[in-house]
Each structure stands twice: as structure tokens, then as C-alpha cells.
Amino acid sequence: MNKNEAYAYKIGVIAGKYVKFKRANKEANNSTNDILTYSKYDREHLRFVYQRIGLGISLSKANTDPLVQSIKDDLPKEEIDDAQAYEDYSYFFYKGLFENLT
């Protein structure tokens, strides 16, 4: 896995943990599932998913401290390169997502 694919994978890991957290706390809604339905996960969509997760965490009424720490641990170190910004990284996103969702 190169660094761009690793970025998408780690965002998928974070998304999986987030969706699992929201479902466990009975806070899941259409907005929670919307981050899982893009047809293409390029750099822009991956950034948007991460942004929506941050917003969802800040609006949660449950204790988010363990989730926030987990996200900090999983946060990718590098962004996707500009030259490959529009490539589709769906496979790696969903791989990370489903490894942490179930």
C-alpha cells in the first residue's frame, strides 16, 4: 500500500469506528450513513468524510473521549499528493471501514 492508499484506508478505519460508535449510542441517522455512499472516494471526498466525522463527534451527547483518542491514533500522517488527488481510493476506504465496522 502506498501512502495515498494508506491515507484512504485510515480514513476508512476512522469512519468505521465512528459509525460503530454512533450506532452503539443510538445516535445514527441518515447523515451518519451518508458518508458511506459516495461513488468515488478521491482526496476531496475523503477530506469531507473526515470533516463530517469531526462535526458528528462534536454534536454527540455521549462520552466521545475514547473515540477521539482512537481517531488521533489512526490519523494519517500525510495527505494524498496533488498529482493523485482525483484517483479513486474506494477500495482502500471500504477495506478500512469494514474491518472496523463489524
PDB file of N, CA and C in Angstrom:
ATOM      1  N   MET A   1       0.854  -1.170   0.000  1.00  0.00           N
ATOM      2  CA  MET A   1       0.000   0.000   0.000  1.00  0.00           C
ATOM      3  C   MET A   1       0.903   1.237   0.000  1.00  0.00           C
ATOM      4  N   ASN A   2       0.667   2.136  -0.943  1.00  0.00           N
ATOM      5  CA  ASN A   2       1.445   3.379  -0.935  1.00  0.00           C
ATOM      6  C   ASN A   2       0.803   4.378   0.038  1.00  0.00           C
ATOM      7  N   LYS A   3       1.425   5.540   0.200  1.00  0.00           N
ATOM      8  CA  LYS A   3       0.944   6.484   1.228  1.00  0.00           C
ATOM      9  C   LYS A   3      -0.445   7.039   0.909  1.00  0.00           C
ATOM     10  N   ASN A   4      -0.788   7.164  -0.364  1.00  0.00           N
ATOM     11  CA  ASN A   4      -2.114   7.652  -0.737  1.00  0.00           C
ATOM     12  C   ASN A   4      -3.188   6.613  -0.399  1.00  0.00           C
ATOM     13  N   GLU A   5      -2.886   5.363  -0.695  1.00  0.00           N
ATOM     14  CA  GLU A   5      -3.816   4.287  -0.366  1.00  0.00           C
ATOM     15  C   GLU A   5      -3.933   4.123   1.159  1.00  0.00           C
ATOM     16  N   ALA A   6      -2.825   4.303   1.854  1.00  0.00           N
ATOM     17  CA  ALA A   6      -2.832   4.219   3.316  1.00  0.00           C
ATOM     18  C   ALA A   6      -3.684   5.334   3.916  1.00  0.00           C
ATOM     19  N   TYR A   7      -3.648   6.517   3.305  1.00  0.00           N
ATOM     20  CA  TYR A   7      -4.477   7.635   3.763  1.00  0.00           C
ATOM     21  C   TYR A   7      -5.958   7.257   3.671  1.00  0.00           C
ATOM     22  N   ALA A   8      -6.374   6.737   2.515  1.00  0.00           N
ATOM     23  CA  ALA A   8      -7.770   6.339   2.322  1.00  0.00           C
ATOM     24  C   ALA A   8      -8.154   5.221   3.283  1.00  0.00           C
ATOM     25  N   TYR A   9      -7.248   4.276   3.481  1.00  0.00           N
ATOM     26  CA  TYR A   9      -7.500   3.172   4.405  1.00  0.00           C
ATOM     27  C   TYR A   9      -7.726   3.690   5.825  1.00  0.00           C
ATOM     28  N   LYS A  10      -6.884   4.600   6.269  1.00  0.00           N
ATOM     29  CA  LYS A  10      -7.000   5.118   7.638  1.00  0.00           C
ATOM     30  C   LYS A  10      -8.263   5.959   7.815  1.00  0.00           C
ATOM     31  N   ILE A  11      -8.652   6.707   6.797  1.00  0.00           N
ATOM     32  CA  ILE A  11      -9.920   7.441   6.881  1.00  0.00           C
ATOM     33  C   ILE A  11     -11.074   6.440   6.967  1.00  0.00           C
ATOM     34  N   GLY A  12     -10.965   5.322   6.255  1.00  0.00           N
ATOM     35  CA  GLY A  12     -11.972   4.267   6.353  1.00  0.00           C
ATOM     36  C   GLY A  12     -12.023   3.654   7.740  1.00  0.00           C
ATOM     37  N   VAL A  13     -10.860   3.442   8.347  1.00  0.00           N
ATOM     38  CA  VAL A  13     -10.792   2.925   9.717  1.00  0.00           C
ATOM     39  C   VAL A  13     -11.516   3.873  10.661  1.00  0.00           C
ATOM     40  N   ILE A  14     -11.218   5.158  10.534  1.00  0.00           N
ATOM     41  CA  ILE A  14     -11.849   6.174  11.381  1.00  0.00           C
ATOM     42  C   ILE A  14     -13.362   6.196  11.146  1.00  0.00           C
ATOM     43  N   ALA A  15     -13.774   6.127   9.891  1.00  0.00           N
ATOM     44  CA  ALA A  15     -15.209   6.131   9.571  1.00  0.00           C
ATOM     45  C   ALA A  15     -15.902   4.907  10.160  1.00  0.00           C
ATOM     46  N   GLY A  16     -15.264   3.760  10.101  1.00  0.00           N
ATOM     47  CA  GLY A  16     -15.851   2.547  10.669  1.00  0.00           C
ATOM     48  C   GLY A  16     -16.053   2.667  12.165  1.00  0.00           C
ATOM     49  N   LYS A  17     -15.054   3.176  12.853  1.00  0.00           N
ATOM     50  CA  LYS A  17     -15.169   3.362  14.296  1.00  0.00           C
ATOM     51  C   LYS A  17     -16.245   4.386  14.639  1.00  0.00           C
ATOM     52  N   TYR A  18     -16.333   5.428  13.831  1.00  0.00           N
ATOM     53  CA  TYR A  18     -17.336   6.478  14.056  1.00  0.00           C
ATOM     54  C   TYR A  18     -18.754   5.924  13.887  1.00  0.00           C
ATOM     55  N   VAL A  19     -18.996   5.217  12.799  1.00  0.00           N
ATOM     56  CA  VAL A  19     -20.334   4.675  12.543  1.00  0.00           C
ATOM     57  C   VAL A  19     -20.702   3.657  13.624  1.00  0.00           C
ATOM     58  N   LYS A  20     -19.758   2.834  14.012  1.00  0.00           N
ATOM     59  CA  LYS A  20     -19.993   1.864  15.084  1.00  0.00           C
ATOM     60  C   LYS A  20     -20.344   2.578  16.393  1.00  0.00           C
ATOM     61  N   PHE A  21     -19.628   3.647  16.703  1.00  0.00           N
ATOM     62  CA  PHE A  21     -19.890   4.450  17.898  1.00  0.00           C
ATOM     63  C   PHE A  21     -21.290   5.053  17.853  1.00  0.00           C
ATOM     64  N   LYS A  22     -21.654   5.656  16.713  1.00  0.00           N
ATOM     65  CA  LYS A  22     -22.968   6.296  16.590  1.00  0.00           C
ATOM     66  C   LYS A  22     -24.090   5.265  16.722  1.00  0.00           C
ATOM     67  N   ARG A  23     -23.905   4.098  16.128  1.00  0.00           N
ATOM     68  CA  ARG A  23     -24.929   3.057  16.229  1.00  0.00           C
ATOM     69  C   ARG A  23     -25.043   2.536  17.660  1.00  0.00           C
ATOM     70  N   ALA A  24     -23.923   2.352  18.333  1.00  0.00           N
ATOM     71  CA  ALA A  24     -23.933   1.841  19.705  1.00  0.00           C
ATOM     72  C   ALA A  24     -24.618   2.814  20.661  1.00  0.00           C
ATOM     73  N   ASN A  25     -24.507   4.108  20.378  1.00  0.00           N
ATOM     74  CA  ASN A  25     -25.125   5.126  21.232  1.00  0.00           C
ATOM     75  C   ASN A  25     -26.492   5.564  20.726  1.00  0.00           C
ATOM     76  N   LYS A  26     -27.008   4.837  19.758  1.00  0.00           N
ATOM     77  CA  LYS A  26     -28.320   5.115  19.171  1.00  0.00           C
ATOM     78  C   LYS A  26     -28.444   6.554  18.669  1.00  0.00           C
ATOM     79  N   GLU A  27     -27.371   7.057  18.082  1.00  0.00           N
ATOM     80  CA  GLU A  27     -27.353   8.401  17.504  1.00  0.00           C
ATOM     81  C   GLU A  27     -27.237   8.354  15.978  1.00  0.00           C
ATOM     82  N   ALA A  28     -27.233   7.159  15.412  1.00  0.00           N
ATOM     83  CA  ALA A  28     -27.083   7.027  13.960  1.00  0.00           C
ATOM     84  C   ALA A  28     -28.334   7.536  13.257  1.00  0.00           C
ATOM     85  N   ASN A  29     -28.136   8.235  12.162  1.00  0.00           N
ATOM     86  CA  ASN A  29     -29.236   8.733  11.341  1.00  0.00           C
ATOM     87  C   ASN A  29     -28.785   8.730   9.879  1.00  0.00           C
ATOM     88  N   ASN A  30     -29.566   9.322   9.019  1.00  0.00           N
ATOM     89  CA  ASN A  30     -29.203   9.354   7.599  1.00  0.00           C
ATOM     90  C   ASN A  30     -27.874  10.054   7.366  1.00  0.00           C
ATOM     91  N   SER A  31     -27.586  11.072   8.140  1.00  0.00           N
ATOM     92  CA  SER A  31     -26.338  11.802   7.998  1.00  0.00           C
ATOM     93  C   SER A  31     -25.135  10.903   8.291  1.00  0.00           C
ATOM     94  N   THR A  32     -25.296  10.017   9.258  1.00  0.00           N
ATOM     95  CA  THR A  32     -24.224   9.080   9.595  1.00  0.00           C
ATOM     96  C   THR A  32     -23.929   8.162   8.424  1.00  0.00           C
ATOM     97  N   ASN A  33     -24.959   7.678   7.791  1.00  0.00           N
ATOM     98  CA  ASN A  33     -24.779   6.748   6.674  1.00  0.00           C
ATOM     99  C   ASN A  33     -24.405   7.438   5.371  1.00  0.00           C
ATOM    100  N   ASP A  34     -24.646   8.730   5.262  1.00  0.00           N
ATOM    101  CA  ASP A  34     -24.314   9.459   4.033  1.00  0.00           C
ATOM    102  C   ASP A  34     -22.831   9.413   3.711  1.00  0.00           C
ATOM    103  N   ILE A  35     -21.978   9.369   4.728  1.00  0.00           N
ATOM    104  CA  ILE A  35     -20.537   9.359   4.457  1.00  0.00           C
ATOM    105  C   ILE A  35     -20.086   8.036   3.836  1.00  0.00           C
ATOM    106  N   LEU A  36     -20.965   7.041   3.808  1.00  0.00           N
ATOM    107  CA  LEU A  36     -20.620   5.725   3.283  1.00  0.00           C
ATOM    108  C   LEU A  36     -21.127   5.490   1.874  1.00  0.00           C
ATOM    109  N   THR A  37     -21.730   6.497   1.255  1.00  0.00           N
ATOM    110  CA  THR A  37     -22.438   6.253  -0.004  1.00  0.00           C
ATOM    111  C   THR A  37     -21.886   6.984  -1.222  1.00  0.00           C
ATOM    112  N   TYR A  38     -20.693   7.479  -1.153  1.00  0.00           N
ATOM    113  CA  TYR A  38     -20.130   8.153  -2.331  1.00  0.00           C
ATOM    114  C   TYR A  38     -19.708   7.117  -3.363  1.00  0.00           C
ATOM    115  N   SER A  39     -19.831   7.469  -4.631  1.00  0.00           N
ATOM    116  CA  SER A  39     -19.444   6.540  -5.683  1.00  0.00           C
ATOM    117  C   SER A  39     -17.938   6.548  -5.907  1.00  0.00           C
ATOM    118  N   LYS A  40     -17.282   7.612  -5.470  1.00  0.00           N
ATOM    119  CA  LYS A  40     -15.833   7.720  -5.645  1.00  0.00           C
ATOM    120  C   LYS A  40     -15.249   8.383  -4.401  1.00  0.00           C
ATOM    121  N   TYR A  41     -14.194   7.807  -3.866  1.00  0.00           N
ATOM    122  CA  TYR A  41     -13.521   8.379  -2.708  1.00  0.00           C
ATOM    123  C   TYR A  41     -12.150   8.898  -3.139  1.00  0.00           C
ATOM    124  N   ASP A  42     -12.159  10.101  -3.690  1.00  0.00           N
ATOM    125  CA  ASP A  42     -10.914  10.788  -4.027  1.00  0.00           C
ATOM    126  C   ASP A  42     -10.524  11.659  -2.831  1.00  0.00           C
ATOM    127  N   ARG A  43      -9.482  12.460  -2.969  1.00  0.00           N
ATOM    128  CA  ARG A  43      -8.997  13.251  -1.838  1.00  0.00           C
ATOM    129  C   ARG A  43     -10.078  14.175  -1.287  1.00  0.00           C
ATOM    130  N   GLU A  44     -10.828  14.806  -2.165  1.00  0.00           N
ATOM    131  CA  GLU A  44     -11.869  15.735  -1.726  1.00  0.00           C
ATOM    132  C   GLU A  44     -12.935  15.028  -0.884  1.00  0.00           C
ATOM    133  N   HIS A  45     -13.405  13.875  -1.342  1.00  0.00           N
ATOM    134  CA  HIS A  45     -14.436  13.146  -0.597  1.00  0.00           C
ATOM    135  C   HIS A  45     -13.894  12.588   0.719  1.00  0.00           C
ATOM    136  N   LEU A  46     -12.657  12.145   0.720  1.00  0.00           N
ATOM    137  CA  LEU A  46     -12.067  11.639   1.963  1.00  0.00           C
ATOM    138  C   LEU A  46     -11.921  12.755   2.989  1.00  0.00           C
ATOM    139  N   ARG A  47     -11.534  13.924   2.547  1.00  0.00           N
ATOM    140  CA  ARG A  47     -11.460  15.074   3.457  1.00  0.00           C
ATOM    141  C   ARG A  47     -12.841  15.423   3.999  1.00  0.00           C
ATOM    142  N   PHE A  48     -13.848  15.364   3.125  1.00  0.00           N
ATOM    143  CA  PHE A  48     -15.214  15.685   3.538  1.00  0.00           C
ATOM    144  C   PHE A  48     -15.725  14.680   4.560  1.00  0.00           C
ATOM    145  N   VAL A  49     -15.412  13.398   4.356  1.00  0.00           N
ATOM    146  CA  VAL A  49     -15.805  12.362   5.318  1.00  0.00           C
ATOM    147  C   VAL A  49     -15.188  12.674   6.676  1.00  0.00           C
ATOM    148  N   TYR A  50     -13.918  13.011   6.696  1.00  0.00           N
ATOM    149  CA  TYR A  50     -13.237  13.323   7.953  1.00  0.00           C
ATOM    150  C   TYR A  50     -13.857  14.558   8.611  1.00  0.00           C
ATOM    151  N   GLN A  51     -14.209  15.538   7.802  1.00  0.00           N
ATOM    152  CA  GLN A  51     -14.858  16.747   8.321  1.00  0.00           C
ATOM    153  C   GLN A  51     -16.205  16.412   8.953  1.00  0.00           C
ATOM    154  N   ARG A  52     -16.995  15.585   8.291  1.00  0.00           N
ATOM    155  CA  ARG A  52     -18.309  15.206   8.823  1.00  0.00           C
ATOM    156  C   ARG A  52     -18.181  14.398  10.112  1.00  0.00           C
ATOM    157  N   ILE A  53     -17.153  13.577  10.205  1.00  0.00           N
ATOM    158  CA  ILE A  53     -16.918  12.812  11.430  1.00  0.00           C
ATOM    159  C   ILE A  53     -16.604  13.770  12.575  1.00  0.00           C
ATOM    160  N   GLY A  54     -15.755  14.733  12.316  1.00  0.00           N
ATOM    161  CA  GLY A  54     -15.433  15.721  13.350  1.00  0.00           C
ATOM    162  C   GLY A  54     -16.655  16.477  13.821  1.00  0.00           C
ATOM    163  N   LEU A  55     -17.495  16.863  12.897  1.00  0.00           N
ATOM    164  CA  LEU A  55     -18.730  17.564  13.250  1.00  0.00           C
ATOM    165  C   LEU A  55     -19.662  16.656  14.047  1.00  0.00           C
ATOM    166  N   GLY A  56     -19.791  15.415  13.610  1.00  0.00           N
ATOM    167  CA  GLY A  56     -20.665  14.465  14.308  1.00  0.00           C
ATOM    168  C   GLY A  56     -20.207  14.184  15.727  1.00  0.00           C
ATOM    169  N   ILE A  57     -18.906  14.124  15.919  1.00  0.00           N
ATOM    170  CA  ILE A  57     -18.373  13.885  17.264  1.00  0.00           C
ATOM    171  C   ILE A  57     -18.678  15.080  18.161  1.00  0.00           C
ATOM    172  N   SER A  58     -18.509  16.270  17.628  1.00  0.00           N
ATOM    173  CA  SER A  58     -18.745  17.456  18.456  1.00  0.00           C
ATOM    174  C   SER A  58     -20.220  17.619  18.814  1.00  0.00           C
ATOM    175  N   LEU A  59     -21.112  17.065  18.033  1.00  0.00           N
ATOM    176  CA  LEU A  59     -22.546  17.159  18.317  1.00  0.00           C
ATOM    177  C   LEU A  59     -23.081  15.996  19.146  1.00  0.00           C
ATOM    178  N   SER A  60     -22.251  15.003  19.406  1.00  0.00           N
ATOM    179  CA  SER A  60     -22.682  13.818  20.141  1.00  0.00           C
ATOM    180  C   SER A  60     -22.928  14.149  21.607  1.00  0.00           C
ATOM    181  N   LYS A  61     -23.933  13.503  22.155  1.00  0.00           N
ATOM    182  CA  LYS A  61     -24.254  13.691  23.568  1.00  0.00           C
ATOM    183  C   LYS A  61     -23.576  12.641  24.434  1.00  0.00           C
ATOM    184  N   ALA A  62     -22.986  11.630  23.817  1.00  0.00           N
ATOM    185  CA  ALA A  62     -22.306  10.568  24.552  1.00  0.00           C
ATOM    186  C   ALA A  62     -20.866  10.984  24.848  1.00  0.00           C
ATOM    187  N   ASN A  63     -20.218  10.230  25.702  1.00  0.00           N
ATOM    188  CA  ASN A  63     -18.807  10.469  26.012  1.00  0.00           C
ATOM    189  C   ASN A  63     -17.963  10.071  24.798  1.00  0.00           C
ATOM    190  N   THR A  64     -17.306  11.035  24.199  1.00  0.00           N
ATOM    191  CA  THR A  64     -16.543  10.791  22.977  1.00  0.00           C
ATOM    192  C   THR A  64     -15.046  10.664  23.214  1.00  0.00           C
ATOM    193  N   ASP A  65     -14.590  10.779  24.448  1.00  0.00           N
ATOM    194  CA  ASP A  65     -13.154  10.760  24.731  1.00  0.00           C
ATOM    195  C   ASP A  65     -12.435   9.527  24.181  1.00  0.00           C
ATOM    196  N   PRO A  66     -12.951   8.307  24.386  1.00  0.00           N
ATOM    197  CA  PRO A  66     -12.252   7.141  23.831  1.00  0.00           C
ATOM    198  C   PRO A  66     -12.198   7.165  22.301  1.00  0.00           C
ATOM    199  N   LEU A  67     -13.287   7.596  21.678  1.00  0.00           N
ATOM    200  CA  LEU A  67     -13.320   7.664  20.215  1.00  0.00           C
ATOM    201  C   LEU A  67     -12.338   8.709  19.698  1.00  0.00           C
ATOM    202  N   VAL A  68     -12.289   9.854  20.334  1.00  0.00           N
ATOM    203  CA  VAL A  68     -11.375  10.920  19.915  1.00  0.00           C
ATOM    204  C   VAL A  68      -9.926  10.448  20.019  1.00  0.00           C
ATOM    205  N   GLN A  69      -9.593   9.757  21.094  1.00  0.00           N
ATOM    206  CA  GLN A  69      -8.228   9.240  21.250  1.00  0.00           C
ATOM    207  C   GLN A  69      -7.914   8.211  20.173  1.00  0.00           C
ATOM    208  N   SER A  70      -8.874   7.357  19.869  1.00  0.00           N
ATOM    209  CA  SER A  70      -8.691   6.357  18.827  1.00  0.00           C
ATOM    210  C   SER A  70      -8.475   7.015  17.469  1.00  0.00           C
ATOM    211  N   ILE A  71      -9.217   8.060  17.193  1.00  0.00           N
ATOM    212  CA  ILE A  71      -9.065   8.782  15.930  1.00  0.00           C
ATOM    213  C   ILE A  71      -7.684   9.433  15.858  1.00  0.00           C
ATOM    214  N   LYS A  72      -7.238  10.005  16.966  1.00  0.00           N
ATOM    215  CA  LYS A  72      -5.894  10.597  16.988  1.00  0.00           C
ATOM    216  C   LYS A  72      -4.833   9.553  16.667  1.00  0.00           C
ATOM    217  N   ASP A  73      -5.011   8.348  17.193  1.00  0.00           N
ATOM    218  CA  ASP A  73      -4.049   7.274  16.945  1.00  0.00           C
ATOM    219  C   ASP A  73      -4.059   6.807  15.492  1.00  0.00           C
ATOM    220  N   ASP A  74      -5.224   6.844  14.862  1.00  0.00           N
ATOM    221  CA  ASP A  74      -5.375   6.351  13.489  1.00  0.00           C
ATOM    222  C   ASP A  74      -5.191   7.425  12.422  1.00  0.00           C
ATOM    223  N   LEU A  75      -5.069   8.658  12.814  1.00  0.00           N
ATOM    224  CA  LEU A  75      -4.993   9.755  11.860  1.00  0.00           C
ATOM    225  C   LEU A  75      -3.800   9.600  10.921  1.00  0.00           C
ATOM    226  N   PRO A  76      -4.028   9.689   9.611  1.00  0.00           N
ATOM    227  CA  PRO A  76      -2.916   9.574   8.663  1.00  0.00           C
ATOM    228  C   PRO A  76      -1.903  10.704   8.842  1.00  0.00           C
ATOM    229  N   LYS A  77      -0.653  10.370   8.646  1.00  0.00           N
ATOM    230  CA  LYS A  77       0.415  11.360   8.817  1.00  0.00           C
ATOM    231  C   LYS A  77       0.546  12.283   7.609  1.00  0.00           C
ATOM    232  N   GLU A  78       0.270  11.759   6.419  1.00  0.00           N
ATOM    233  CA  GLU A  78       0.439  12.539   5.196  1.00  0.00           C
ATOM    234  C   GLU A  78      -0.845  12.546   4.386  1.00  0.00           C
ATOM    235  N   GLU A  79      -1.046  13.633   3.663  1.00  0.00           N
ATOM    236  CA  GLU A  79      -2.196  13.767   2.761  1.00  0.00           C
ATOM    237  C   GLU A  79      -1.900  13.090   1.418  1.00  0.00           C
ATOM    238  N   ILE A  80      -2.932  12.962   0.610  1.00  0.00           N
ATOM    239  CA  ILE A  80      -2.776  12.442  -0.742  1.00  0.00           C
ATOM    240  C   ILE A  80      -2.104  13.509  -1.593  1.00  0.00           C
ATOM    241  N   ASP A  81      -1.153  13.095  -2.418  1.00  0.00           N
ATOM    242  CA  ASP A  81      -0.423  14.008  -3.297  1.00  0.00           C
ATOM    243  C   ASP A  81      -1.370  14.702  -4.270  1.00  0.00           C
ATOM    244  N   ASP A  82      -1.002  15.918  -4.657  1.00  0.00           N
ATOM    245  CA  ASP A  82      -1.804  16.671  -5.627  1.00  0.00           C
ATOM    246  C   ASP A  82      -1.926  15.941  -6.957  1.00  0.00           C
ATOM    247  N   ALA A  83      -0.882  15.265  -7.382  1.00  0.00           N
ATOM    248  CA  ALA A  83      -0.894  14.576  -8.675  1.00  0.00           C
ATOM    249  C   ALA A  83      -1.898  13.428  -8.705  1.00  0.00           C
ATOM    250  N   GLN A  84      -2.166  12.820  -7.563  1.00  0.00           N
ATOM    251  CA  GLN A  84      -3.111  11.694  -7.498  1.00  0.00           C
ATOM    252  C   GLN A  84      -4.399  12.054  -6.757  1.00  0.00           C
ATOM    253  N   ALA A  85      -4.685  13.330  -6.615  1.00  0.00           N
ATOM    254  CA  ALA A  85      -5.829  13.782  -5.819  1.00  0.00           C
ATOM    255  C   ALA A  85      -7.173  13.300  -6.357  1.00  0.00           C
ATOM    256  N   TYR A  86      -7.268  13.071  -7.646  1.00  0.00           N
ATOM    257  CA  TYR A  86      -8.558  12.722  -8.237  1.00  0.00           C
ATOM    258  C   TYR A  86      -8.700  11.233  -8.531  1.00  0.00           C
ATOM    259  N   GLU A  87      -7.735  10.439  -8.112  1.00  0.00           N
ATOM    260  CA  GLU A  87      -7.850   8.993  -8.284  1.00  0.00           C
ATOM    261  C   GLU A  87      -8.854   8.441  -7.280  1.00  0.00           C
ATOM    262  N   ASP A  88      -9.417   7.299  -7.609  1.00  0.00           N
ATOM    263  CA  ASP A  88     -10.431   6.674  -6.754  1.00  0.00           C
ATOM    264  C   ASP A  88      -9.763   5.713  -5.774  1.00  0.00           C
ATOM    265  N   TYR A  89      -9.966   5.970  -4.496  1.00  0.00           N
ATOM    266  CA  TYR A  89      -9.400   5.137  -3.447  1.00  0.00           C
ATOM    267  C   TYR A  89     -10.495   4.394  -2.680  1.00  0.00           C
ATOM    268  N   SER A  90     -11.606   4.117  -3.353  1.00  0.00           N
ATOM    269  CA  SER A  90     -12.752   3.471  -2.700  1.00  0.00           C
ATOM    270  C   SER A  90     -12.394   2.131  -2.078  1.00  0.00           C
ATOM    271  N   TYR A  91     -11.622   1.332  -2.792  1.00  0.00           N
ATOM    272  CA  TYR A  91     -11.276   0.012  -2.282  1.00  0.00           C
ATOM    273  C   TYR A  91     -10.622   0.125  -0.910  1.00  0.00           C
ATOM    274  N   PHE A  92      -9.664   1.005  -0.766  1.00  0.00           N
ATOM    275  CA  PHE A  92      -8.916   1.132   0.479  1.00  0.00           C
ATOM    276  C   PHE A  92      -9.770   1.762   1.579  1.00  0.00           C
ATOM    277  N   PHE A  93     -10.634   2.707   1.201  1.00  0.00           N
ATOM    278  CA  PHE A  93     -11.555   3.296   2.166  1.00  0.00           C
ATOM    279  C   PHE A  93     -12.473   2.218   2.737  1.00  0.00           C
ATOM    280  N   TYR A  94     -13.102   1.447   1.860  1.00  0.00           N
ATOM    281  CA  TYR A  94     -14.043   0.426   2.318  1.00  0.00           C
ATOM    282  C   TYR A  94     -13.343  -0.707   3.054  1.00  0.00           C
ATOM    283  N   LYS A  95     -12.114  -1.013   2.671  1.00  0.00           N
ATOM    284  CA  LYS A  95     -11.341  -2.025   3.391  1.00  0.00           C
ATOM    285  C   LYS A  95     -11.158  -1.618   4.850  1.00  0.00           C
ATOM    286  N   GLY A  96     -10.747  -0.378   5.081  1.00  0.00           N
ATOM    287  CA  GLY A  96     -10.603   0.128   6.447  1.00  0.00           C
ATOM    288  C   GLY A  96     -11.935   0.220   7.166  1.00  0.00           C
ATOM    289  N   LEU A  97     -12.953   0.636   6.446  1.00  0.00           N
ATOM    290  CA  LEU A  97     -14.284   0.781   7.040  1.00  0.00           C
ATOM    291  C   LEU A  97     -14.813  -0.545   7.556  1.00  0.00           C
ATOM    292  N   PHE A  98     -14.830  -1.546   6.700  1.00  0.00           N
ATOM    293  CA  PHE A  98     -15.446  -2.815   7.076  1.00  0.00           C
ATOM    294  C   PHE A  98     -14.610  -3.608   8.073  1.00  0.00           C
ATOM    295  N   GLU A  99     -13.320  -3.373   8.123  1.00  0.00           N
ATOM    296  CA  GLU A  99     -12.507  -4.035   9.148  1.00  0.00           C
ATOM    297  C   GLU A  99     -12.845  -3.521  10.535  1.00  0.00           C
ATOM    298  N   ASN A 100     -13.386  -2.316  10.624  1.00  0.00           N
ATOM    299  CA  ASN A 100     -13.675  -1.712  11.934  1.00  0.00           C
ATOM    300  C   ASN A 100     -15.164  -1.556  12.215  1.00  0.00           C
ATOM    301  N   LEU A 101     -15.981  -1.804  11.242  1.00  0.00           N
ATOM    302  CA  LEU A 101     -17.416  -1.641  11.419  1.00  0.00           C
ATOM    303  C   LEU A 101     -18.051  -2.871  12.049  1.00  0.00           C
ATOM    304  N   THR A 102     -17.551  -4.029  11.722  1.00  0.00           N
ATOM    305  CA  THR A 102     -18.167  -5.262  12.218  1.00  0.00           C
ATOM    306  C   THR A 102     -17.620  -5.676  13.569  1.00  0.00           C
TER     307      THR A 102
END
